[in-house]
């Protein structure tokens, strides 16, 4: 079956002065099967959000896609323009952001906003659209949906606003949902409920989802598969259990080692990843991670490792000259 999303060789650049361009996302390829949930994880600035924005066709100057393809099912999104692109965006593919207040109009009742999103993609009257909006609020677990539909965004809690955003994203029955740090601004309990809601929606409606997050705990509870980004590239991709049990890339191992563990004694220092993520345009030669990698050898400074299966039996792909084995992993 055709995947819900196929990204091949996606490259995003930021245009500079005198014709210069800096690569922000570099040759990224992945697929997301229908109804599957993939996590795109990495530190801030690793290119996760830019990848999602490029998939949605939302990049604005000086950013642009300079290469690669993005297929939604069989539809080439890069070939779409104007109204054709607008019909797909918010229709077949929708996005949820970290801060719902940035996306919701503070001057309109939330039910009206969802109904408007429904009418943008379906020929239905106002009354029918409002009835569907109330149904969607019910689906996303909002109590008293008819009453809440009449509320303004500021009258709702952060968790409820995010549920409203999810309802709005579902308005046109999308086949793909991109979730950009959708739980970052929420408390831990609400985070968990939103993640559970997204998993339920994906299962019940068969919606493929890509979760962009720096939080490996959130990713673990949500994803079937995880793709790790570093300095604009994918460095590892693996089924979630495999990746947590035995990360193959030293950066993935370091990310897992630096994840907050509330069971550890307070006096124990919180582990961090040595060094800083590189700035775009100032990447080290060879493997971009080599200045921070405890396993680096000379070849790492000279040759860029390609993303490939480390051995025939592995379901993972990893970009490392010395991919870790289960025995070598040090995290945990
Ligand atoms: Fe570390 Fe070398 Fe692997 Fe890069 S290629 S992650 S520097 S061991």
Tab-separated table of N, CA and C in Angstrom, residues 37 192 195-196 198-199 203 211 215-224 226 240 244:
chain	number	residue	atom	x	y	z
A	37	UNK	N	2.514	6.074	13.464
A	37	UNK	CA	2.892	7.279	14.217
A	37	UNK	C	4.418	7.329	14.316
A	192	UNK	N	0.046	13.838	29.117
A	192	UNK	CA	-0.260	12.420	28.935
A	192	UNK	C	-1.623	12.230	28.296
A	195	UNK	N	-1.444	13.060	24.598
A	195	UNK	CA	-0.778	11.976	23.858
A	195	UNK	C	-1.737	10.796	23.689
A	196	UNK	N	-2.445	10.437	24.775
A	196	UNK	CA	-3.422	9.318	24.687
A	196	UNK	C	-4.504	9.629	23.658
A	198	UNK	N	-4.246	11.596	21.013
A	198	UNK	CA	-3.711	11.496	19.648
A	198	UNK	C	-3.555	10.039	19.225
A	199	UNK	N	-3.106	9.197	20.155
A	199	UNK	CA	-2.958	7.768	19.826
A	199	UNK	C	-4.333	7.180	19.488
A	203	UNK	N	-5.542	5.547	15.915
A	203	UNK	CA	-6.041	4.165	15.798
A	203	UNK	C	-7.449	4.138	15.211
A	211	UNK	N	5.068	13.197	15.008
A	211	UNK	CA	5.196	14.009	16.232
A	211	UNK	C	6.606	14.589	16.280
A	215	UNK	N	11.211	15.736	23.465
A	215	UNK	CA	10.936	14.996	24.692
A	215	UNK	C	10.825	13.501	24.374
A	216	UNK	N	11.842	12.755	24.760
A	216	UNK	CA	11.861	11.328	24.429
A	216	UNK	C	10.789	10.541	25.186
A	217	UNK	N	10.370	11.070	26.348
A	217	UNK	CA	9.297	10.420	27.100
A	217	UNK	C	7.992	10.511	26.324
A	218	UNK	N	7.704	11.688	25.787
A	218	UNK	CA	6.488	11.873	24.985
A	218	UNK	C	6.552	10.981	23.751
A	219	UNK	N	7.716	10.967	23.108
A	219	UNK	CA	7.871	10.153	21.893
A	219	UNK	C	7.651	8.675	22.203
A	220	UNK	N	8.159	8.218	23.348
A	220	UNK	CA	8.033	6.799	23.708
A	220	UNK	C	6.572	6.398	23.860
A	221	UNK	N	5.762	7.313	24.416
A	221	UNK	CA	4.351	7.000	24.645
A	221	UNK	C	3.504	7.126	23.394
A	222	UNK	N	4.065	7.681	22.351
A	222	UNK	CA	3.253	8.017	21.187
A	222	UNK	C	3.589	7.217	19.936
A	223	UNK	N	4.901	6.967	19.733
A	223	UNK	CA	5.347	6.563	18.389
A	223	UNK	C	5.443	5.046	18.209
A	224	UNK	N	5.320	4.631	16.941
A	224	UNK	CA	5.690	3.268	16.561
A	224	UNK	C	7.161	3.260	16.168
A	226	UNK	N	10.801	5.943	15.472
A	226	UNK	CA	11.418	7.245	15.779
A	226	UNK	C	12.538	7.529	14.790
A	240	UNK	N	10.312	2.024	17.828
A	240	UNK	CA	10.520	2.688	19.113
A	240	UNK	C	11.175	1.765	20.157
A	244	UNK	N	14.927	2.462	21.904
A	244	UNK	CA	15.130	2.711	23.338
A	244	UNK	C	15.972	1.607	23.986
